[in-house]
Short mmCIF file of C-alpha atoms in Angstrom, two decimals:
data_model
loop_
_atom_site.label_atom_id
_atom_site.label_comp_id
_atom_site.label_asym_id
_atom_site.label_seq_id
_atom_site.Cartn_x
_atom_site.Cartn_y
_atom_site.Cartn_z
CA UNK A 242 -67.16 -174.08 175.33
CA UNK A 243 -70.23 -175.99 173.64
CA UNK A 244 -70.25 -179.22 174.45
CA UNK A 245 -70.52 -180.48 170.70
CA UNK A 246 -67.55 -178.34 169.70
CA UNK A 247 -65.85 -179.45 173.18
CA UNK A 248 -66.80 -183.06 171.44
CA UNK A 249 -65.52 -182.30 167.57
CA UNK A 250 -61.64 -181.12 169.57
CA UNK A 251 -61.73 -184.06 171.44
CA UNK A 252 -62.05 -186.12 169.18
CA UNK A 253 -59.57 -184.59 166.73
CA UNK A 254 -56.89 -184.67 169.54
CA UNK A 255 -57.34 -188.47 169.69
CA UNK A 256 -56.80 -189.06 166.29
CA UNK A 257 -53.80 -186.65 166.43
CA UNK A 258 -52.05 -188.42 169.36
CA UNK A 259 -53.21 -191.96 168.41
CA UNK A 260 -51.29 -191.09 164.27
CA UNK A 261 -48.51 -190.14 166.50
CA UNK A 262 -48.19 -193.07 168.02
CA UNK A 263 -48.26 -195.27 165.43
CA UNK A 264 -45.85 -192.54 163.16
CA UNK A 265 -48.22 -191.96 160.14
CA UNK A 266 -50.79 -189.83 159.06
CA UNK A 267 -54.49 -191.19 159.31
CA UNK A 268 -55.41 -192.51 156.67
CA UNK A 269 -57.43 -191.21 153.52
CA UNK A 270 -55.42 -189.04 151.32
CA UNK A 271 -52.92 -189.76 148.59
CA UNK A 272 -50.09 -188.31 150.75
CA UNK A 273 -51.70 -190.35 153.72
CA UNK A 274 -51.45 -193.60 151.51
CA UNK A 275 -48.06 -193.04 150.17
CA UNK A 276 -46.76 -192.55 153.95
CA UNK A 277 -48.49 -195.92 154.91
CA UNK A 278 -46.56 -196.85 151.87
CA UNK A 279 -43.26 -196.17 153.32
CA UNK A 280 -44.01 -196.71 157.04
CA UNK A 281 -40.98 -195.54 159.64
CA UNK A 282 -38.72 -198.70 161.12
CA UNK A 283 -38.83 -199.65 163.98
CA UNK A 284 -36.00 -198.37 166.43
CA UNK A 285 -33.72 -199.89 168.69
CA UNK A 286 -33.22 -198.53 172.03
CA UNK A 287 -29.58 -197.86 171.48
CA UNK A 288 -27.66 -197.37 168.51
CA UNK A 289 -24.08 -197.19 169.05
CA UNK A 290 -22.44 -194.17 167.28
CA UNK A 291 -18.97 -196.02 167.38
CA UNK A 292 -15.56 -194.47 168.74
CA UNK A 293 -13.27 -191.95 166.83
CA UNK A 294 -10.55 -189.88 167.07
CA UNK A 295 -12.42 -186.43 167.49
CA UNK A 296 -14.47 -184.11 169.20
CA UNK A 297 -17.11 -185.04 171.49
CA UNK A 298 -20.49 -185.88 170.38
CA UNK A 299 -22.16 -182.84 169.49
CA UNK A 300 -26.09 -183.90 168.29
CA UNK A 301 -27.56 -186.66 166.66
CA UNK A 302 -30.48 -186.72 164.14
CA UNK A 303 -32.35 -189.87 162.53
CA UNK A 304 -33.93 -190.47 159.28
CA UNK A 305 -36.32 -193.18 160.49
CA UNK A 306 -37.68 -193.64 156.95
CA UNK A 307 -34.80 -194.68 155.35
CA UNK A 308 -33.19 -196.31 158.59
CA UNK A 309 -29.94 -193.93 159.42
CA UNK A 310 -28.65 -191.89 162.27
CA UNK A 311 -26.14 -189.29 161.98
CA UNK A 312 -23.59 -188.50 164.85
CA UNK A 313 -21.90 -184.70 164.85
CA UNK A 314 -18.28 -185.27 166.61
CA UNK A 315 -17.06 -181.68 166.79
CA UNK A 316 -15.14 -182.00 163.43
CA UNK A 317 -16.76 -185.02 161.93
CA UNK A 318 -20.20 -186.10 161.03
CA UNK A 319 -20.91 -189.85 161.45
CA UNK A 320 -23.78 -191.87 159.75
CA UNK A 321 -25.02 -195.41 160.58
CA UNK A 322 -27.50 -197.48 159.79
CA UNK A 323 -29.95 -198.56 163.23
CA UNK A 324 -27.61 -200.67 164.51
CA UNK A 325 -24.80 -198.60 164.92
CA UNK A 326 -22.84 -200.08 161.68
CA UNK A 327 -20.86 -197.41 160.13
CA UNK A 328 -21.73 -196.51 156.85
CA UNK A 329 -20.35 -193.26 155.71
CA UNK A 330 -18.47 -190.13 157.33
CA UNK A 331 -17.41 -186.57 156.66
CA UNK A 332 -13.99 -185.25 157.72
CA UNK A 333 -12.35 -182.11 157.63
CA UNK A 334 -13.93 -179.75 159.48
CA UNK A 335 -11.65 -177.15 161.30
CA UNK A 336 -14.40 -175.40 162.68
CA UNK A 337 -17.11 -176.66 165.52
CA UNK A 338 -19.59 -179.08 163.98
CA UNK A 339 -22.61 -178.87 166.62
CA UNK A 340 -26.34 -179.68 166.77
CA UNK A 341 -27.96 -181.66 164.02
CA UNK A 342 -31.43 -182.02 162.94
CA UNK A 343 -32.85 -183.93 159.93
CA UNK A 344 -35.11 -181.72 157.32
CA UNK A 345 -38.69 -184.32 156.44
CA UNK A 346 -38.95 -181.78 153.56
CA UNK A 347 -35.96 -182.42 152.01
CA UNK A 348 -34.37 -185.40 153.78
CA UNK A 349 -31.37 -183.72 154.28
CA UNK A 350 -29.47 -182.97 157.53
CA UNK A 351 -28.63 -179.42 158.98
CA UNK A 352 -26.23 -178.48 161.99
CA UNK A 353 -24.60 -175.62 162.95
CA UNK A 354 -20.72 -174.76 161.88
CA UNK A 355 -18.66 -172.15 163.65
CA UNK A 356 -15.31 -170.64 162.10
CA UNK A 357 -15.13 -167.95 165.36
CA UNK A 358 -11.51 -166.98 164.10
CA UNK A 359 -12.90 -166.31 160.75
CA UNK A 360 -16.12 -164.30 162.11
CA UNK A 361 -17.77 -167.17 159.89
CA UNK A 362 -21.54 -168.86 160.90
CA UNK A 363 -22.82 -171.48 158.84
CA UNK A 364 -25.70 -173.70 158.76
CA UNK A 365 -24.18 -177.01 156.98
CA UNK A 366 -26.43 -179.05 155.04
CA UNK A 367 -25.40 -182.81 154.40
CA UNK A 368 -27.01 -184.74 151.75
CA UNK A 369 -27.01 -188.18 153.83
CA UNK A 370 -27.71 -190.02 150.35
CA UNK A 371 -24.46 -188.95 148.70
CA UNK A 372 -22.68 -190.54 152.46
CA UNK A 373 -21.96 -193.66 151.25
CA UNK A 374 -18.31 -194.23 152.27
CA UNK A 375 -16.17 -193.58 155.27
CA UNK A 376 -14.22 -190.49 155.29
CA UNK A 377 -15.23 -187.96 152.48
CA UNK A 378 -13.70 -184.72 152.78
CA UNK A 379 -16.03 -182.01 153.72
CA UNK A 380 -14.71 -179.69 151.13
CA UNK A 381 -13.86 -181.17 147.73
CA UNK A 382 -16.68 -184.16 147.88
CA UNK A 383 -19.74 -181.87 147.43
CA UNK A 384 -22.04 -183.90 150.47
CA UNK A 385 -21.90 -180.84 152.09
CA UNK A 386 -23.25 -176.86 151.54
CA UNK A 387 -23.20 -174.03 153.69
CA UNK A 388 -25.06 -171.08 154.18
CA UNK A 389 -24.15 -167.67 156.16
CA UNK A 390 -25.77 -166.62 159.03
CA UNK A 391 -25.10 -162.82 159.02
CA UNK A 392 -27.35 -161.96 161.97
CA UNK A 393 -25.23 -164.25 164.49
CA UNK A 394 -22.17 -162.61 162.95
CA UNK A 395 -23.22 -159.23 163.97
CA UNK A 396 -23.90 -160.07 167.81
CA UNK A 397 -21.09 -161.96 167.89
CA UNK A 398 -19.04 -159.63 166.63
CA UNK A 399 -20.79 -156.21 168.18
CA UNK A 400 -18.48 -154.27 170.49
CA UNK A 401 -20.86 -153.41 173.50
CA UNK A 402 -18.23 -151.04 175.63
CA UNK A 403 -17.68 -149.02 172.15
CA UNK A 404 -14.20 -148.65 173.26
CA UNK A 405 -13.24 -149.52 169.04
CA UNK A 406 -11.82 -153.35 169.40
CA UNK A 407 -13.26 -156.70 169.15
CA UNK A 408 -12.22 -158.39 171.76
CA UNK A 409 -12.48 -162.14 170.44
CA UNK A 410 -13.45 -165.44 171.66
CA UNK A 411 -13.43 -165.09 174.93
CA UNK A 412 -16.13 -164.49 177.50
CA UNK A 413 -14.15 -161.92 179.48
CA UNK A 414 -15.52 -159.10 178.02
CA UNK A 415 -18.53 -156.92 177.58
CA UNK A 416 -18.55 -157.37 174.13
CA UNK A 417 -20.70 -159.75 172.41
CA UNK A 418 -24.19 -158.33 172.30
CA UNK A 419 -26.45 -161.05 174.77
CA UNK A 420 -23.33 -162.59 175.20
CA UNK A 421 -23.09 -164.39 171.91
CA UNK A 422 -20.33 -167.16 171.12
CA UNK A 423 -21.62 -168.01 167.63
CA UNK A 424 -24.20 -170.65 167.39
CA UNK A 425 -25.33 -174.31 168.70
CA UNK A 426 -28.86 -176.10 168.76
CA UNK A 427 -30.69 -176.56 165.76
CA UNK A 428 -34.14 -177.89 165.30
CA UNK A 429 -37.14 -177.95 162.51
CA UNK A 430 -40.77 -177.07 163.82
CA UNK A 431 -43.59 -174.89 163.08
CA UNK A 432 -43.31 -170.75 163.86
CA UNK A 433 -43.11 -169.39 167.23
CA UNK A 434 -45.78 -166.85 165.89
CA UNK A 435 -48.06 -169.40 163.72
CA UNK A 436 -50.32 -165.96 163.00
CA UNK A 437 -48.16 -165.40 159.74
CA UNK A 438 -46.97 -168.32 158.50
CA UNK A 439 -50.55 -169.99 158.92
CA UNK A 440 -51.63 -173.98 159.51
CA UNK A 441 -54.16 -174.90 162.39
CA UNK A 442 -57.40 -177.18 162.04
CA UNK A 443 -55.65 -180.09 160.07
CA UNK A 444 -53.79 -177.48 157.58
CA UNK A 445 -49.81 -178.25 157.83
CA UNK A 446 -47.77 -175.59 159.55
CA UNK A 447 -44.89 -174.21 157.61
CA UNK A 448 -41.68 -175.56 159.18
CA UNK A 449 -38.98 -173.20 159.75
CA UNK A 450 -34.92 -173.73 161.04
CA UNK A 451 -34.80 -172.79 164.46
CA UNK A 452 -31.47 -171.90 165.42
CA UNK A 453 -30.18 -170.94 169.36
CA UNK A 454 -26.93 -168.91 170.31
CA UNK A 455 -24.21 -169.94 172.21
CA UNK A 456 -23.56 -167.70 174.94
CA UNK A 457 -20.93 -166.99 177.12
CA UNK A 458 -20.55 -167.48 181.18
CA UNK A 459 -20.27 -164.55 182.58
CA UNK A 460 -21.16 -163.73 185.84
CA UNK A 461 -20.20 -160.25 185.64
CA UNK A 462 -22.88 -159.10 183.62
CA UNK A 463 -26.69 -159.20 183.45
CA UNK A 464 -26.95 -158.91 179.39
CA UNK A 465 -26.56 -162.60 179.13
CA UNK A 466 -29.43 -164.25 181.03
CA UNK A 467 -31.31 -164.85 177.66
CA UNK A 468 -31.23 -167.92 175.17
CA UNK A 469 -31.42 -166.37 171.92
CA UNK A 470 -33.42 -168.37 168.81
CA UNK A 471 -33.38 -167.10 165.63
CA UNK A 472 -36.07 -168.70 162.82
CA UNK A 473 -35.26 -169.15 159.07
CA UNK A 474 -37.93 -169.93 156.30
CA UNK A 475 -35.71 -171.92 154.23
CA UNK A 476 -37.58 -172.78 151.28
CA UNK A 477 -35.68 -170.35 149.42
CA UNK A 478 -32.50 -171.09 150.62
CA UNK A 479 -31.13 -172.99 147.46
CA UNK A 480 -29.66 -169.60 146.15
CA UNK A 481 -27.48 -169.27 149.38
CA UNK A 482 -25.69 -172.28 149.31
CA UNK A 483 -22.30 -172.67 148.41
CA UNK A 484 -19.29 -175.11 149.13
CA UNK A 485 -17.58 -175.15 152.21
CA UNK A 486 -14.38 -173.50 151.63
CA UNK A 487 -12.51 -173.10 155.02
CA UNK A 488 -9.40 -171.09 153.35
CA UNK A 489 -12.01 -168.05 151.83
CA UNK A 490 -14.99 -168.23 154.10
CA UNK A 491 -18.30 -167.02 152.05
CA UNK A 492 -20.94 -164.98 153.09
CA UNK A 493 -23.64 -165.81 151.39
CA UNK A 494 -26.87 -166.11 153.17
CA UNK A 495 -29.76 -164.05 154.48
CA UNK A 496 -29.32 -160.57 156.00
CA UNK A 497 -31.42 -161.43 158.73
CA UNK A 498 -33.84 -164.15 160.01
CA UNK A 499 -37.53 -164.10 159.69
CA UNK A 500 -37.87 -163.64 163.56
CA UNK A 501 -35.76 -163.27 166.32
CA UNK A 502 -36.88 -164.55 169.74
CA UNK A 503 -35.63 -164.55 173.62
CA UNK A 504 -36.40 -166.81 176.57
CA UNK A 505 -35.70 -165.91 180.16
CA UNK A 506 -33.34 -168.78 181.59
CA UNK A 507 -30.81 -167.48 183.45
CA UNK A 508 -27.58 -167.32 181.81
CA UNK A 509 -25.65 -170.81 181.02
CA UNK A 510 -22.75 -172.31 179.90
CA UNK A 511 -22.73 -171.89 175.73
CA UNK A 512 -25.87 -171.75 175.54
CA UNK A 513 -28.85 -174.00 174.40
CA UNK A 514 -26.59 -176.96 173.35
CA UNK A 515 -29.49 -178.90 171.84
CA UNK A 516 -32.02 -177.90 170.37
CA UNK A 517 -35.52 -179.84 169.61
CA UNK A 518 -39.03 -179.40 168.85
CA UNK A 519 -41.31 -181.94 170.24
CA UNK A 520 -45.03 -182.28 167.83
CA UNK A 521 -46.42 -184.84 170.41
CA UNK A 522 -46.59 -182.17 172.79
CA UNK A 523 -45.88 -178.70 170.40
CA UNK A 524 -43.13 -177.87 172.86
CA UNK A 525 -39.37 -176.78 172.27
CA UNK A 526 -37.02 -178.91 174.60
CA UNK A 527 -33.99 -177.14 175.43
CA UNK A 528 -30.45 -178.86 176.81
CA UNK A 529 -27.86 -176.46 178.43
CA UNK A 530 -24.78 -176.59 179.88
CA UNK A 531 -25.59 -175.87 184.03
CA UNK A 532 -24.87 -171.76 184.28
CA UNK A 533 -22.84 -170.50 187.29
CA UNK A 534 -24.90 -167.25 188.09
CA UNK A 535 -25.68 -167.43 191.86
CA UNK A 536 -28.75 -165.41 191.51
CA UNK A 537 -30.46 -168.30 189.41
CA UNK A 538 -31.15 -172.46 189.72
CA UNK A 539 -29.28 -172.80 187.11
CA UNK A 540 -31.20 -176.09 185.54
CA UNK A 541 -29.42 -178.01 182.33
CA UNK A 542 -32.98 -178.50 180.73
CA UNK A 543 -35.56 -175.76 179.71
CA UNK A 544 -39.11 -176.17 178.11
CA UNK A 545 -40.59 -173.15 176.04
CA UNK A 546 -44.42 -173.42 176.30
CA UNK A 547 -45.50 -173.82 172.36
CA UNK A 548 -48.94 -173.25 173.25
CA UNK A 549 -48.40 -169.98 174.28
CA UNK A 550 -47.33 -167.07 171.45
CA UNK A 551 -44.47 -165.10 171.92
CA UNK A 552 -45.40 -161.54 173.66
CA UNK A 553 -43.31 -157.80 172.63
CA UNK A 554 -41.57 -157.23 175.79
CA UNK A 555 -38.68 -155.58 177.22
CA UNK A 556 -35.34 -157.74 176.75
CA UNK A 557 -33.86 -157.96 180.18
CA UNK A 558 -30.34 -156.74 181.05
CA UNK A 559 -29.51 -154.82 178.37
CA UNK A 560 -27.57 -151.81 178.72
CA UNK A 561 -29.97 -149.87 176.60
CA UNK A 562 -33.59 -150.59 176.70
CA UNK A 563 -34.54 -152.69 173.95
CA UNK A 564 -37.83 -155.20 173.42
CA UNK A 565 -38.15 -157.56 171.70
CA UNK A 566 -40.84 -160.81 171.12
CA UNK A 567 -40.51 -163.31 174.53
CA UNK A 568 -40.85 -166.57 174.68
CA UNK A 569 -42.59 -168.05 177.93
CA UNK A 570 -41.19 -171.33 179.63
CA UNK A 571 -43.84 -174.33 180.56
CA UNK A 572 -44.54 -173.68 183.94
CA UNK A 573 -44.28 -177.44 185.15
CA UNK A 574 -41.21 -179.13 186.72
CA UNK A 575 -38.88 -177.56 189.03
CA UNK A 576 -39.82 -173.76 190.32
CA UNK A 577 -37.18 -171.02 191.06
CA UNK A 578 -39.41 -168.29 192.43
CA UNK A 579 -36.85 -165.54 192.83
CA UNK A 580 -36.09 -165.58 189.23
CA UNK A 581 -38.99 -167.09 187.95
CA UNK A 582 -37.30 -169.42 185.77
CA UNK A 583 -38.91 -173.35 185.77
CA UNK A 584 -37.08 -176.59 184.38
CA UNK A 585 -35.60 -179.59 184.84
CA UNK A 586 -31.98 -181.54 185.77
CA UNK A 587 -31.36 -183.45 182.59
CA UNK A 588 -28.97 -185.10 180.45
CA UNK A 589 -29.36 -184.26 176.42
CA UNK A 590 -26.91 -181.37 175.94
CA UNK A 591 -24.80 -184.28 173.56
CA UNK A 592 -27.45 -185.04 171.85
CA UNK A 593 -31.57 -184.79 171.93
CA UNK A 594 -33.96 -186.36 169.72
CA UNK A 595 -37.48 -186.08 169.85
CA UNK A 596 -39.17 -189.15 167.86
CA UNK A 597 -42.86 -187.22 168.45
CA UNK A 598 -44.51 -190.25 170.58
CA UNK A 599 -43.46 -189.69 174.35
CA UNK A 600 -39.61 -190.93 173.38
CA UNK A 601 -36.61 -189.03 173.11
CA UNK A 602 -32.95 -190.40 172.09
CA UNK A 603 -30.75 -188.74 174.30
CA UNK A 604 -27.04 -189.07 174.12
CA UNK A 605 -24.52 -190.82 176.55
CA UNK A 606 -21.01 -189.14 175.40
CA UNK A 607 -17.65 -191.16 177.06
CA UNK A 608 -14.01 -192.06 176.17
CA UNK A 609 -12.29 -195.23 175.32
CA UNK A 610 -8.52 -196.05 174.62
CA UNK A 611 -7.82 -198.22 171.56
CA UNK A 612 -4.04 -199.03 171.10
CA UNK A 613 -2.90 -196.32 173.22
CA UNK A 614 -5.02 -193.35 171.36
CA UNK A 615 -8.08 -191.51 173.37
CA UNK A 616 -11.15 -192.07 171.05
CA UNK A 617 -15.01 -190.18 171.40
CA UNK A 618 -18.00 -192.21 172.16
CA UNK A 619 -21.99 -191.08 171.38
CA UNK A 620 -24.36 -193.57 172.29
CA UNK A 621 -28.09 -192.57 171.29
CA UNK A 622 -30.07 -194.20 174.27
CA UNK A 623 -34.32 -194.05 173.84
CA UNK A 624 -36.25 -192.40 176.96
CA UNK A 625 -39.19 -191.97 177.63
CA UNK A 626 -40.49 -188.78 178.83
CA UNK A 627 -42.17 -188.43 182.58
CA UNK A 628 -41.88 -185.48 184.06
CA UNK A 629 -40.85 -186.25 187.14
CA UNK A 630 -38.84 -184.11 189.02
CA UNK A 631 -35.65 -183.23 189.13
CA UNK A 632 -35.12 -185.62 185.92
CA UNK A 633 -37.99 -186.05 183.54
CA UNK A 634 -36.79 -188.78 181.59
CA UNK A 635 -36.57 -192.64 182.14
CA UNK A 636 -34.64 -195.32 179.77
CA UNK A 637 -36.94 -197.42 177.17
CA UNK A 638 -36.35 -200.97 178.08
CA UNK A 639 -37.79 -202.37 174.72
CA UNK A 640 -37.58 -202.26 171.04
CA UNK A 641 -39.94 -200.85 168.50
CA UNK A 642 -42.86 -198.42 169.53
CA UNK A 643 -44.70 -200.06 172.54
CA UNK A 644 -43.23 -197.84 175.12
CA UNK A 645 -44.56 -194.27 173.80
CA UNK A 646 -46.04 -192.17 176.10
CA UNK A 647 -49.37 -191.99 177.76
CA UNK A 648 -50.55 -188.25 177.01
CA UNK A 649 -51.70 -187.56 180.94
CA UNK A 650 -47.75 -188.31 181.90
CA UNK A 651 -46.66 -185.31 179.29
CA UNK A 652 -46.16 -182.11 181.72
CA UNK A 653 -47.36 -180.09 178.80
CA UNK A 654 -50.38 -179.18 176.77
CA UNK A 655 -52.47 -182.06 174.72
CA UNK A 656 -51.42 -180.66 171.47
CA UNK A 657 -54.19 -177.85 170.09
CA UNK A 658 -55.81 -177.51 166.93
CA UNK A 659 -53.30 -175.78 165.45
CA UNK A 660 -50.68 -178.25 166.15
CA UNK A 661 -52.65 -181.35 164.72
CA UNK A 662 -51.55 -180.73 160.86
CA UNK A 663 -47.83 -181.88 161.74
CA UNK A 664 -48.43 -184.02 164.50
CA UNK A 665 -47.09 -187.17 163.20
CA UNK A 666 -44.12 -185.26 161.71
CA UNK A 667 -41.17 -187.55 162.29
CA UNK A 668 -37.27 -186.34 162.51
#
């Protein structure tokens, strides 16, 4: 490389990393202005999600901007301002409420929804400004829309020993094309394959909804050892929503994604429980539950390399050949040679939040007893990212933004050109 063009990258990186850092967008432009205008709080190092009568913690997302974070609990969604004072919920839910990720294009809040009984797969979509009160109904409120997810429905539903029956939720079974048990992490970030949706060179990348299957444990079989992501262009998405209505489950949504995408892991336990795209370093963090296949390490925390574009390959262990586009892992932290899997042992499969600096919230999940009844905990705690192995992340020990990263301790790539248009993008 020239060493004035080696010069011009360098010294776009550094403004990248350093608007990062301080959460806006350099200045200059009217957009640039108007985000120094309404500059992101400060965060605490914890914020307490509170204790209810529920499901465990699912996911967490923050609105940094307007000072909330939301809490999924299985079967209700939690919001409170930054220090952990409840200010509005949303009951109701029958079905699992998972992974949650906040939308900077529309400041609304997406996680995944599974009706399995039903054959139903939703993406729900919260308006966090209509939360204002503690326990509005999911269903007759109107805070929350849902759109079908069609694609998920198929695999889920596909019966792979053709023998005529669905077999249902249960992992004891061929059925369930990759081994699919619906749907959990959810995240916002640019494409996997950039090369048609654009950006790069200061332009902003389009951001699409990344979504990851569950998937069974099942040792039995080798048709399983994939995380599956699927990525939605939502900007048009308006025309799919409708209410949630648990009695008469819709369908309305889009007949397939805009790109469909597998990652070598080994199989695990439900798959990629969180789900979240990191713009300080352009990489995609992924928090399992551990798998239980002997052949592989089985870590709890994969990285897919986001400098690297997805390559047509063949999908391994499928009864039939099939390809499809692959997604690589980062080749830094621990090493399984014999599979040729990398990753890490972490915590963040109750919760992961990248805040784009070095510093992740990750969630602590527990149990208390309040008069005699067993109540859920979620506890957002701030890390900061090291890459050390096993365990890459260490706690934050102080408030506000001091304590982000320094880029040499990332185990990634400094971000490239293309990934400087969003790098200050904030969830």
């Amino acid at each position: 490389m020239r060493p004035q063009i080696r010069g011009l990258l360098t010294a776009l990186l550094t403004t990248a990393v350093v608007a990062a850092g301080a959460g806006t967008a350099s200045a200059g432009t009217t957009a640039d202005r108007t985000a120094d205008r309404v500059r992101p709080r400060a965060l605490p190092t914890t914020v307490d999600g509170g204790a209810w009568k529920s499901g465990h913690v699912q996911g967490m997302a923050v609105d940094r901007r307007k000072g909330f974070m939301y809490f999924s609990f299985t079967n209700l969604l939690v919001k409170t301002d930054l220090s952990g004072r409840p200010v509005g919920s949303v009951t109701g839910f029958t079905g699992h409420l998972g992974d949650l990720d906040l939308n900077t294009a529309d400041g609304r809040v997406y996680g995944s929804l599974e009706y399995k009984a039903a054959k139903a797969f939703y993406i729900a979509i919260f308006d966090g400004d209509r939360i204002t009160r503690m326990d509005m109904d999911a269903e007759t409120t109107g805070v929350v829309s849902t759109v079908h997810l069609e694609e998920v429905v198929d695999d889920y539903t596909a019966d792979m020993d053709g023998d005529g029956v669905f077999d249902g939720d249960t992992a004891r079974t061929a059925d369930h094309r990759y081994g699919c048990s619906g749907i959990d992490g959810v995240a916002f970030g640019p494409a996997f394959d950039d090369r048609r949706w654009g950006g790069g060179y200061g332009r902003p990348r389009q951001q699409l909804l990344t979504v990851a299957y569950g998937v069974y444990a099942n040792t039995s079989r080798q048709d399983n050892d994939n995380q599956v992501l699927l990525q939605y262009d939502i900007r048009r998405w308006k025309r799919y929503e409708r209410p949630l209505t648990e009695a008469d489950p819709h369908t309305s949504g889009p007949a397939s994604p805009d790109g469909k995408y597998f990652s070598y892991t080994g199989n695990t336990t439900y798959g990629v429980q969180n789900l979240d795209y990191d713009a300080y370093s352009g990489n995609w963090l992924l928090a399992a539950y551990k798998g239980t296949k002997p052949g592989f390490p089985n870590y709890s925390l994969f990285v897919v390399d986001g400098s690297r574009r997805p390559v047509p390959g063949p999908v391994a262990g499928q009864p039939e050949p099939e390809r499809g586009m692959l997604l690589p892992l980062l080749a830094r932290g621990l090493h399984h040679p014999e599979s040729g899997t990398y990753g890490w042992e972490s915590t963040g499969q109750y919760g992961l939040v990248s805040l784009d600096d070095g510093r992740f919230y990750l969630a602590e999940a527990g149990t208390v007893v309040e008069d005699g009844v067993t109540k859920q905990t979620g506890k957002a705690v701030m890390n900061r990212w090291t890459g050390e192995v096993p365990t890459p992340f260490t706690p934050v020990v102080t408030d506000d933004t001091d304590d982000s990263a320094d880029p040499s301790d990332y185990p990634g790539h400094m971000p490239h050109p293309g990934h400087i248009g969003h790098i200050g993008h904030l969830h």
